[in-house]
PDB file of C-alpha atoms in Angstrom:
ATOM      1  CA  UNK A1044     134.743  83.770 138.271  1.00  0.00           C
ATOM      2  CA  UNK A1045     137.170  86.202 139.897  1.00  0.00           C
ATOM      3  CA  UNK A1046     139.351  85.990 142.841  1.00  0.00           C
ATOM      4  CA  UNK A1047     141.526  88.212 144.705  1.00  0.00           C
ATOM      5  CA  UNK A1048     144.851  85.940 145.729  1.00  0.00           C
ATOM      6  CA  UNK A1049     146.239  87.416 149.032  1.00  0.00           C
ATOM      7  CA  UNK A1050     150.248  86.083 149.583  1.00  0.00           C
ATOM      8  CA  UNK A1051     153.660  87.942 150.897  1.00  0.00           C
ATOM      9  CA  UNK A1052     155.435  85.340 148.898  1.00  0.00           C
ATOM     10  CA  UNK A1053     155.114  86.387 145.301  1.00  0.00           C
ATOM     11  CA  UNK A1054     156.687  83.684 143.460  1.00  0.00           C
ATOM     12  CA  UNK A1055     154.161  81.467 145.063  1.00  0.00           C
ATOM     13  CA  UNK A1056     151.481  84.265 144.815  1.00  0.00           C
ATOM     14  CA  UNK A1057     151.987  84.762 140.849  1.00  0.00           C
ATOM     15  CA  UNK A1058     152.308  80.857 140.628  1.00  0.00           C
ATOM     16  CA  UNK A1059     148.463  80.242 141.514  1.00  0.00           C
ATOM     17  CA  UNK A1060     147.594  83.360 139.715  1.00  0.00           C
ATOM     18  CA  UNK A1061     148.965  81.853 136.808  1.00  0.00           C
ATOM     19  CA  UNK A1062     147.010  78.684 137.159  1.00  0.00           C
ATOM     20  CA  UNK A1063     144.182  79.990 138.221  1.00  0.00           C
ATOM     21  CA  UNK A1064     144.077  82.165 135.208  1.00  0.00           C
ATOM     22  CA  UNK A1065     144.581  78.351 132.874  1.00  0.00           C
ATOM     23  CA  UNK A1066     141.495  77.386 134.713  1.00  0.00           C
ATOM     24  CA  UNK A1067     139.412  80.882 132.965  1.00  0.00           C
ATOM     25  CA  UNK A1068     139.505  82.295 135.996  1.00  0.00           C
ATOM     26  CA  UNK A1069     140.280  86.227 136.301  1.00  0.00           C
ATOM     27  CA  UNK A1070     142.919  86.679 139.262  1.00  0.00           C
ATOM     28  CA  UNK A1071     144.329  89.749 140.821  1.00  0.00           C
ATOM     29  CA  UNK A1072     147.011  89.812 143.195  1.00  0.00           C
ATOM     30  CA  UNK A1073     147.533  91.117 146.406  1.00  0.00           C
ATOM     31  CA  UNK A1074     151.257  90.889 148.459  1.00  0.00           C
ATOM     32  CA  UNK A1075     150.113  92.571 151.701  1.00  0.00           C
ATOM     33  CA  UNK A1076     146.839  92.558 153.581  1.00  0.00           C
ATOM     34  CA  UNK A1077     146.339  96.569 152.861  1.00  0.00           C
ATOM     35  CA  UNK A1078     146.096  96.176 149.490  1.00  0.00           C
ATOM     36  CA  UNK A1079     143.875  93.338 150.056  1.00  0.00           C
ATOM     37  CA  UNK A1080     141.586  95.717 151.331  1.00  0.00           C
ATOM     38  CA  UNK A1081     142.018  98.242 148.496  1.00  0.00           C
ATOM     39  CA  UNK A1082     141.075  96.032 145.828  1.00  0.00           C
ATOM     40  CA  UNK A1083     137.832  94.872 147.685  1.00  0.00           C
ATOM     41  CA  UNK A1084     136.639  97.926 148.572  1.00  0.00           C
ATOM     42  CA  UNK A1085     136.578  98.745 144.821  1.00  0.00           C
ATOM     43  CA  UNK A1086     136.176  95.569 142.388  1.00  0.00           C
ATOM     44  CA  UNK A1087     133.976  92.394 143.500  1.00  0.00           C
ATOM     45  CA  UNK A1088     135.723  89.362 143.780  1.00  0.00           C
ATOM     46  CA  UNK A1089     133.715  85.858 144.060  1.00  0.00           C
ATOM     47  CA  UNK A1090     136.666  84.232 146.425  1.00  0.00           C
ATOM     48  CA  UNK A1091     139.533  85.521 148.434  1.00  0.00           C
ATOM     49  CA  UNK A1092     142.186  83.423 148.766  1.00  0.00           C
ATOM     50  CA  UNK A1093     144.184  84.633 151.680  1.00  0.00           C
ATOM     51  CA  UNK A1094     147.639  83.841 153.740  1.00  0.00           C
ATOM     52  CA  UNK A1095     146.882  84.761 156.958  1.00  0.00           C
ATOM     53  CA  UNK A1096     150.761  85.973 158.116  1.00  0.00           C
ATOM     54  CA  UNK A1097     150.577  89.125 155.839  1.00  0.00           C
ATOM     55  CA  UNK A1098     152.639  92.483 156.214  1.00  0.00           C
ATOM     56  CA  UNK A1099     151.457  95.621 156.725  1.00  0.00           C
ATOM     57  CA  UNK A1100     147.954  94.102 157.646  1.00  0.00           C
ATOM     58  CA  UNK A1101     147.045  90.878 159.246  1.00  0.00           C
ATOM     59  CA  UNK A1102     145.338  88.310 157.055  1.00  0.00           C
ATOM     60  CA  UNK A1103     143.131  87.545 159.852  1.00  0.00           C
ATOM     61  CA  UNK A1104     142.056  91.504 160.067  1.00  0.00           C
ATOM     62  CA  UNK A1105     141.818  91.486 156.449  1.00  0.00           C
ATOM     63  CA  UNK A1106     138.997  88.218 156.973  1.00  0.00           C
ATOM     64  CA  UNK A1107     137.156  90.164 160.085  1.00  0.00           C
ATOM     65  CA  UNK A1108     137.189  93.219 157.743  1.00  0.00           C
ATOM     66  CA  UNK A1109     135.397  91.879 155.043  1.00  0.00           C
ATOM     67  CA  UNK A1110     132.606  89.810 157.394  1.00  0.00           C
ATOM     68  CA  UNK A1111     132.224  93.711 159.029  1.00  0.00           C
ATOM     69  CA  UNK A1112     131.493  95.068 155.882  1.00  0.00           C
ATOM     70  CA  UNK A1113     129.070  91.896 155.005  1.00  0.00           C
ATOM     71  CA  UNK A1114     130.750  91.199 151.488  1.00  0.00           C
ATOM     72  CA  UNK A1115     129.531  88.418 149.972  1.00  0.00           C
ATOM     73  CA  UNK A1116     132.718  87.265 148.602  1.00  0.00           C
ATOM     74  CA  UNK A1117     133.746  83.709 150.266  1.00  0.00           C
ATOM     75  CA  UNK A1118     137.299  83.590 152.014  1.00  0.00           C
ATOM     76  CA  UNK A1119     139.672  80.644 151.677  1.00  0.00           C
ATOM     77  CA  UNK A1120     142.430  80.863 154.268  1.00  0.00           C
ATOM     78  CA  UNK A1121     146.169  79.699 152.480  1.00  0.00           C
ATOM     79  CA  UNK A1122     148.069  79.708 154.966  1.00  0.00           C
ATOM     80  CA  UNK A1123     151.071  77.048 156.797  1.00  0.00           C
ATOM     81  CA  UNK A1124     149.550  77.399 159.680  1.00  0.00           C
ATOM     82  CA  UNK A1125     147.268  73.884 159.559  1.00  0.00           C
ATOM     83  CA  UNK A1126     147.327  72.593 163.172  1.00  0.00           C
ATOM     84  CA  UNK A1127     143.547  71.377 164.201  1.00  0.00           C
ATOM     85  CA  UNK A1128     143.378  75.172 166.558  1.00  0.00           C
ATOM     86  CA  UNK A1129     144.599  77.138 163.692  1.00  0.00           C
ATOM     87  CA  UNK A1130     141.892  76.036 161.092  1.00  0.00           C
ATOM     88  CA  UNK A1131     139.363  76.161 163.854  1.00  0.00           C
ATOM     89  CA  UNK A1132     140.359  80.018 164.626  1.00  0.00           C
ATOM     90  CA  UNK A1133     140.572  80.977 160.959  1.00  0.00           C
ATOM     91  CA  UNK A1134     136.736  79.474 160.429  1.00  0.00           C
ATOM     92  CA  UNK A1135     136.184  81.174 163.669  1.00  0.00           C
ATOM     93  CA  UNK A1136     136.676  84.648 162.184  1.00  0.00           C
ATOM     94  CA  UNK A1137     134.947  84.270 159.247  1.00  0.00           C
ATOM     95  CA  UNK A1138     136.589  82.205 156.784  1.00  0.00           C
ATOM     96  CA  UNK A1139     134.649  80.361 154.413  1.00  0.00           C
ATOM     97  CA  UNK A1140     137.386  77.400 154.172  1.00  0.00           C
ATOM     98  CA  UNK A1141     140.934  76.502 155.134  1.00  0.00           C
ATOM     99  CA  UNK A1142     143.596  74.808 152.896  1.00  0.00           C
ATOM    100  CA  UNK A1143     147.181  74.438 154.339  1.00  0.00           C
ATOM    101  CA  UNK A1144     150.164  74.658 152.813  1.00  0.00           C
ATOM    102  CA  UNK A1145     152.211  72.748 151.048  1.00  0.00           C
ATOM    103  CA  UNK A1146     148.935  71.784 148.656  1.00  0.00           C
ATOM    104  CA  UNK A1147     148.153  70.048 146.109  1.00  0.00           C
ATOM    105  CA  UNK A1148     146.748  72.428 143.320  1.00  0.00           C
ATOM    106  CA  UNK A1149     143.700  70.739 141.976  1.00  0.00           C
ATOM    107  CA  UNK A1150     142.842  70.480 145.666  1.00  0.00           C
ATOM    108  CA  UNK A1151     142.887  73.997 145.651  1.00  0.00           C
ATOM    109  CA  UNK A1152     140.677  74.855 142.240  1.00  0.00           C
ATOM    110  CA  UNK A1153     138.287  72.210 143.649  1.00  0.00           C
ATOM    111  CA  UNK A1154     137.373  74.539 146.914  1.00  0.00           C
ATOM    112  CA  UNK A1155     137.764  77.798 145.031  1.00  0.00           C
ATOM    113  CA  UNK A1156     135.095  76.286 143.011  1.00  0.00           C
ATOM    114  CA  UNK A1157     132.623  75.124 145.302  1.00  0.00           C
ATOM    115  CA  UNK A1158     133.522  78.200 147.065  1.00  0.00           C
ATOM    116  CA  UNK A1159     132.563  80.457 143.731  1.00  0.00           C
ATOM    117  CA  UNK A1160     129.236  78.511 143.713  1.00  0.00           C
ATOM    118  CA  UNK A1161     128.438  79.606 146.584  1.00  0.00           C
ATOM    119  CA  UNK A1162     129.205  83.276 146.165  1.00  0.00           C
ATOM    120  CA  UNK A1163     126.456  83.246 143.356  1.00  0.00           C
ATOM    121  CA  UNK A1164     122.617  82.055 143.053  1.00  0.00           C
ATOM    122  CA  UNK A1165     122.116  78.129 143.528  1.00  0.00           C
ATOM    123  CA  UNK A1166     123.511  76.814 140.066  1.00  0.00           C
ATOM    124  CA  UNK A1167     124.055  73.440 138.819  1.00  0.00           C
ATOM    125  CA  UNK A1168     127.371  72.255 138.450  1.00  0.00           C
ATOM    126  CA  UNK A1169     126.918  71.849 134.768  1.00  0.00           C
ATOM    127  CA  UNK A1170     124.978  74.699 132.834  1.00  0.00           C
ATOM    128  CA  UNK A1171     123.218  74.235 129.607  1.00  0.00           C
ATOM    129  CA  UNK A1172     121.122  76.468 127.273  1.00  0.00           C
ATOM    130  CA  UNK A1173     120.367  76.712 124.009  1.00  0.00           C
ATOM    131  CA  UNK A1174     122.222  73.090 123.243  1.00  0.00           C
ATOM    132  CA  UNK A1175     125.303  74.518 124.642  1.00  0.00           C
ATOM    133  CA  UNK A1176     126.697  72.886 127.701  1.00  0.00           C
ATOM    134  CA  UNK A1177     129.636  73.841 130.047  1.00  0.00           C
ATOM    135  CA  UNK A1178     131.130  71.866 132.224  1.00  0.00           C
ATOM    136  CA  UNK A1179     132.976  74.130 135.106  1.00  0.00           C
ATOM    137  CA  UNK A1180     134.793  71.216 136.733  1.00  0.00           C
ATOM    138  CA  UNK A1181     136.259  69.671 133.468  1.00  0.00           C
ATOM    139  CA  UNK A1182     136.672  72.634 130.987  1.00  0.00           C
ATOM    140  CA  UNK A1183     134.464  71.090 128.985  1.00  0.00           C
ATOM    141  CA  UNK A1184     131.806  72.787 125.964  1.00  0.00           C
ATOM    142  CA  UNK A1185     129.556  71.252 123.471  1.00  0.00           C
ATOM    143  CA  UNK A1186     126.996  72.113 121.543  1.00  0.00           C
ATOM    144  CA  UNK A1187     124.225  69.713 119.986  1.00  0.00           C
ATOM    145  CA  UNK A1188     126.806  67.175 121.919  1.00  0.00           C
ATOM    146  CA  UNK A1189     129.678  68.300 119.727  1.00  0.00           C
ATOM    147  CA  UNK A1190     132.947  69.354 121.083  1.00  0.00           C
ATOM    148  CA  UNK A1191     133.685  73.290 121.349  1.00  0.00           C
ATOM    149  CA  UNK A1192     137.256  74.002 122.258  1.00  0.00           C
ATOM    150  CA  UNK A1193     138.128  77.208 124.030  1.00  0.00           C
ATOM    151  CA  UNK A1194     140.604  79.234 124.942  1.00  0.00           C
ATOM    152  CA  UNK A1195     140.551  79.829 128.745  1.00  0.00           C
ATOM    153  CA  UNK A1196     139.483  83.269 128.414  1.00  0.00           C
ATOM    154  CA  UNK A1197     136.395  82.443 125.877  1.00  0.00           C
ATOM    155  CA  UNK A1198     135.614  79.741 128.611  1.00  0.00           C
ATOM    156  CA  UNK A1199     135.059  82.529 130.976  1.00  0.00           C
ATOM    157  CA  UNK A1200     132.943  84.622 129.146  1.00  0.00           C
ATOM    158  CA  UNK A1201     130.848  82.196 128.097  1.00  0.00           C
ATOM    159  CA  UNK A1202     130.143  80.872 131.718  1.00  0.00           C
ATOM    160  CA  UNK A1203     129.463  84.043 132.576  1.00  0.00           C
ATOM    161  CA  UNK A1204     127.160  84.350 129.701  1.00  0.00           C
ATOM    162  CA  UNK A1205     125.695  81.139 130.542  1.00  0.00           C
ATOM    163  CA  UNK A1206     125.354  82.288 134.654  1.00  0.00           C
ATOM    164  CA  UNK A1207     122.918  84.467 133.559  1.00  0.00           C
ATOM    165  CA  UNK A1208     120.452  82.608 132.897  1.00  0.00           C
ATOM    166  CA  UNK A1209     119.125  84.347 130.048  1.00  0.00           C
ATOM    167  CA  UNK A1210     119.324  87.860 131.459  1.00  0.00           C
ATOM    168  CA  UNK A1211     121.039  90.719 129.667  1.00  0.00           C
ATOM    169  CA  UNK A1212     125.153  91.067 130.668  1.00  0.00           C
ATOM    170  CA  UNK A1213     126.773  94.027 129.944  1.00  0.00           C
ATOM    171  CA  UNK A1214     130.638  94.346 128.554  1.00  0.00           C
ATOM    172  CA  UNK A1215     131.047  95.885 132.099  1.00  0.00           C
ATOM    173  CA  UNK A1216     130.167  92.677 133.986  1.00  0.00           C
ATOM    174  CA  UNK A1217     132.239  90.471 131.243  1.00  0.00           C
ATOM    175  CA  UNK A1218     135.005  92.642 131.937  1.00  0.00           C
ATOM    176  CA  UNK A1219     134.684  92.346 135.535  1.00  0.00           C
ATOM    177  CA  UNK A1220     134.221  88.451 135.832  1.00  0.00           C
ATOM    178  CA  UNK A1221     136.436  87.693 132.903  1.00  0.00           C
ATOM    179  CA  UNK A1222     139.160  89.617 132.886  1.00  0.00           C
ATOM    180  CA  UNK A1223     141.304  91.221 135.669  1.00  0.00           C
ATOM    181  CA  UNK A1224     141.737  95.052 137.021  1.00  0.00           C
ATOM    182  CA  UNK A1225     145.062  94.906 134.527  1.00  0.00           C
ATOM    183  CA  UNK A1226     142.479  95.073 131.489  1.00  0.00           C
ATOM    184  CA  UNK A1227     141.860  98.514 129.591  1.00  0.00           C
ATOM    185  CA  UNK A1228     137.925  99.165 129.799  1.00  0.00           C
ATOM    186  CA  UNK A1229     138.228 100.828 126.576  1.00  0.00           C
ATOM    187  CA  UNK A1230     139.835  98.188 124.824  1.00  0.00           C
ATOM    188  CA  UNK A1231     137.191  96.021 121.920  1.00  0.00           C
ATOM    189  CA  UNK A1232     138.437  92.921 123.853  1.00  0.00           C
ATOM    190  CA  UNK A1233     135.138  92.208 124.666  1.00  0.00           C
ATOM    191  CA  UNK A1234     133.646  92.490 121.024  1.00  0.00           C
ATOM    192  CA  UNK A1235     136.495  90.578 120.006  1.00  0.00           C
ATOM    193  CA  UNK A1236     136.094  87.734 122.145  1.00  0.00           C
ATOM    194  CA  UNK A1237     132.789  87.446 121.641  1.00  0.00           C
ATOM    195  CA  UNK A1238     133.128  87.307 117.594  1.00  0.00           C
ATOM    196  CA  UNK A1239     135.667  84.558 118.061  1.00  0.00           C
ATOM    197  CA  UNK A1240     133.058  82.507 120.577  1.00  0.00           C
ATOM    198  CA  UNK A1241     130.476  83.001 118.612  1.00  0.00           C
ATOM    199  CA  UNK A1242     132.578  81.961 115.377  1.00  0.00           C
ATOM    200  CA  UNK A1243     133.319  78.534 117.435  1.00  0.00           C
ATOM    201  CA  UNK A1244     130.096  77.623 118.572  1.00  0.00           C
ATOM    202  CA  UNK A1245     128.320  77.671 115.125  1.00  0.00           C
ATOM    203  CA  UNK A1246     125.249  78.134 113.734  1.00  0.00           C
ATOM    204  CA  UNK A1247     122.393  78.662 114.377  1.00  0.00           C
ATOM    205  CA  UNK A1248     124.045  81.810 116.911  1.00  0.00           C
ATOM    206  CA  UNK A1249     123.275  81.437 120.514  1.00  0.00           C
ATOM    207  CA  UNK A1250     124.587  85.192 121.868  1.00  0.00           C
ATOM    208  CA  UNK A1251     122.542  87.691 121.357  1.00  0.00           C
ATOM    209  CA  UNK A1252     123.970  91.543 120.895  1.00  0.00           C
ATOM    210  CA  UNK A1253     121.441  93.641 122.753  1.00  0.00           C
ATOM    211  CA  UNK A1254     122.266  97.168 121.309  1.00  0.00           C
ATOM    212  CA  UNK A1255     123.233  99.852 124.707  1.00  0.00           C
ATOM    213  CA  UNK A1256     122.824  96.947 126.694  1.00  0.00           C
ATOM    214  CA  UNK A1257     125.307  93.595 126.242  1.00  0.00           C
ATOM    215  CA  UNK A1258     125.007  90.281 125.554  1.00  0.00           C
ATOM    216  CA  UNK A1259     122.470  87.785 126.350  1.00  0.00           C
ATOM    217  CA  UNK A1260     122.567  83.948 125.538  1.00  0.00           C
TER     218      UNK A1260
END
């Protein structure tokens, strides 16, 4: 999953990235509400989590913006403003869901969640395939019911892996879902990542190399 986290504060704005990010999530950050807008316009993002009082650009204009455009992407307003009018306005203008501040974090991962299932094709909460299952909501993989651990990143690709439901995905869409617009395209990390998954879920293998193509699982 990726999300765009929208916040003028940036010691609280790198703090969620940060967790975010132990939950194998890839998260970009945004301080203002014009460069908000920047990174949508060119990288898709399953949830926005945005602060509505925002320089340069409201975070409210930033919200009617992207319902304008019809962007798929789901909006969770962050914001202190959590009187009964002000969440009622923000899901007025298009917000998806409103958390206010202060939070408690797991709060927070549980919406962004439901909220990324949303985004996508009707899933189940818990995928499984090929004796592999993945467990979203508790960071939990086995396969043939034995424990796989992950790193958070390896987590991600597999999911994505895993969201697509047999279908061919590319290093392209890994790199967009499971990594953030900091990552080199040309890097191997991809190849890499996928030798060391691969390596930890065992025999018989489960991903598939389709040569010009990607990955399929």
């Amino acid at each position: 999953m990726r999300v765009l986290v929208v916040e003028d504060e940036r010691v609280l704005a790198d703090t969620i990235a940060t967790g975010l990010r132990r939950e194998a999530m890839a998260v970009d950050v945004a301080y203002d509400g014009a460069s908000a807008l920047e990174r949508t316009s060119v990288n898709d993002y399953d949830v926005v989590v945005l602060d509505r009082d925002l320089p340069r650009v409201h975070g409210d204009e930033v919200c009617r913006s992207l319902v304008a455009e019809g962007a798929t992407v789901r909006v969770l307003m962050l914001t202190a403003a959590g009187e009964l009018d002000d969440k009622v306005e923000g899901l007025s203008i298009g917000a998806d869901d409103y958390l206010a501040k202060p939070f408690a974090f797991a709060e927070l991962i549980a919406r962004i969640r439901a909220l990324g299932r949303r985004s996508a094709p009707p899933l189940p909460p818990v995928l499984e395939r090929a004796g592999v299952r993945l467990d979203p909501a508790r960071r939990e993989v086995t396969r043939d019911d034995r424990p796989v651990d992950l790193t958070p990143k390896e987590f991600a690709v597999l999911e994505v892996l895993m969201r697509g439901q047999g279908t061919v995905v590319s290093a392209e869409q890994l790199l967009e879902k499971a990594w953030d617009e900091n990552i080199d395209p040309f890097t191997n990390v991809v190849r890499v990542t996928m030798m060391t998954l691969r390596k930890k879920l065992g025999e018989p293998q489960v991903i598939e190399t389709v040569p010009g193509a990607g990955y399929r699982l």
